[in-house]
Amino acid sequence: MAIVQDTCQYDEAAQMLPLLAMADPQRTLAWRDGVAVSAAKFLDHVEQVAARLPDAPSAVNLCEDRYAFLVAFCALARRGQANLLPPSRAPQAVDEVMAAHPGCYALGEQALQPAPLGYLPLPLLETRAATLATAVAPAIPAAQTVTVGYTSGSTGTPRANAKSWRNLHASTAGNLAMLHAVAGPAFAVVATVPPQHTYGIEMSVLLPLLGAVAVHAGRPFFPADVAAALAEVPAPRVLVTTPVHLRALVESGVELPPLTAVLSATAAMPPALARAAEQRFGAPLLEVFGSTETCAFASRRLTVNEDWTLYPDVHLHPQPDGTRIEAPQLDVPATLADIVTLHDEGRRFRLCGRHADLLEIAGKRASLGDLTRRLLAVPGVQDGVVFQLEDADAIGVRRIAALAVAPALDEAAILDVLRQSVDPVFLPRRLRRVEALPRNETGKLPRAALLALLG
């Protein structure tokens, strides 16, 4: 029996999957500085970098330029090394991840000051014409760990999640199928999210690697920069963004080149913003649902249906304290903290909140998600969040706090409106007006930052 098991494990580990979809070596994989980069040229850059990497089990990929990140991502995979993806680029966060992975180093295209210990600058990428005609896409073991991503810390300490190349291949198949339905077989992507985070990896790194997708190398931030980046890629165009960036785009008045679709994730989408975005840009607004642990596994168009549609072969099983998920990209079923109700024979679900967000005070129940939604519905509140404090009061109750961005209101005015729709026991006992919420690069709110801002 042991021999058979060992043989099965060996066969699974020996299975190879392509690093790059390369039916046409001349297909455009990226747009960088207004110039198209072919799949063959990209592969040559990967091989150049891979040949110069030191022997190590893993490396922190700190490349800011999306194309440089793509090259480093694949070069590390070619050398059998995992891409370490810290929850942020803050030196302390990078140092903590490196300390958790002995023998690793850091890689980037910029001159960092201060630089992490063992920092390796990405070599200058050259074009070797002789190799372009003979470029062949390599394959790597399906079971090889390619990424180790970290949760955002929005619910506590960031946690590590390793993904194999098989995991990422399977999740990308679902994302491509979803996007093909609205954008066609080939399209260009401009992303405002960084490539280091799971959403950015899925929608701006894996899509161009494994599909007929060309990605813009930049990460535009301001609305005018987003418009300029979109103008540098051909139609059909898909904008990958977050609710925070989307609101800024809608309110800016900046004209964007024609879009085929807008994709959003990382935070709840206010229905009013979804309607405004579709009207403003003349394109469907799609959301994807997933996590660092699971990758994306469902999507929806909020202006059409509040329910989420599961990707093919994904199955949810509601549990008392969450939801068990079976998906092609998961080696074993995972349990989500989200509470859902299933519809349409289990192919759609409605999100009811997270188990950790459910509150019970004085025999009454509410959820932090719903309370945040009601705070955001207060006229004059531009951004906000409701959360629960760790320490209990004298009678053992963990009280509710809130932060709100509302330049024209004071705390009393906000609370007066909330009293109309929120039970008194769930009104924030501490509500503070702030200039901006401490959102990270993907729009999430690390809990430690919220507590610090609350003071």
Coordinates of N, CA and C in Angstrom, one line a residue, residues 25 51 55 68-69 92 194 216 247 303 336 338 343 404 408 417 440:
P25 N 3.6 32.9 -30.6 CA 4.7 33.6 -29.9 C 4.7 35.1 -30.1
A51 N 18.5 33.0 -15.2 CA 19.8 32.5 -15.2 C 20.7 33.3 -14.2
D55 N 20.6 30.5 -5.9 CA 19.9 29.3 -5.4 C 19.3 29.7 -4.1
A68 N 7.9 44.2 -15.0 CA 9.0 43.7 -14.3 C 8.6 42.6 -13.3
F69 N 7.4 42.8 -12.6 CA 6.9 41.8 -11.7 C 6.6 40.5 -12.4
Q92 N 8.8 46.9 7.6 CA 8.6 45.9 8.7 C 7.8 44.7 8.2
P194 N -2.2 46.7 -7.1 CA -0.8 46.2 -7.2 C -0.7 44.7 -7.6
H216 N -1.4 46.2 -19.3 CA -0.6 47.4 -19.2 C 0.4 47.3 -18.0
R247 N -14.9 55.0 -7.2 CA -15.6 56.2 -6.8 C -14.8 57.5 -7.2
T303 N -25.9 45.6 -10.6 CA -27.1 46.3 -11.1 C -28.1 45.4 -11.7
L336 N -14.9 29.0 4.8 CA -14.9 30.4 4.8 C -15.7 30.9 6.0
D338 N -17.6 33.4 5.9 CA -18.8 34.0 5.4 C -20.1 33.1 5.6
H343 N -29.2 29.6 -3.6 CA -30.4 29.8 -4.5 C -30.1 29.1 -5.8
A404 N -15.6 57.7 10.3 CA -16.3 58.2 9.1 C -15.6 59.3 8.5
A408 N -18.6 67.6 5.9 CA -19.6 68.6 6.2 C -20.5 68.2 7.4
V417 N -28.7 60.5 12.4 CA -29.3 59.8 11.2 C -29.2 58.3 11.5
N440 N -5.4 50.1 2.6 CA -4.1 49.7 2.0 C -4.2 49.8 0.5

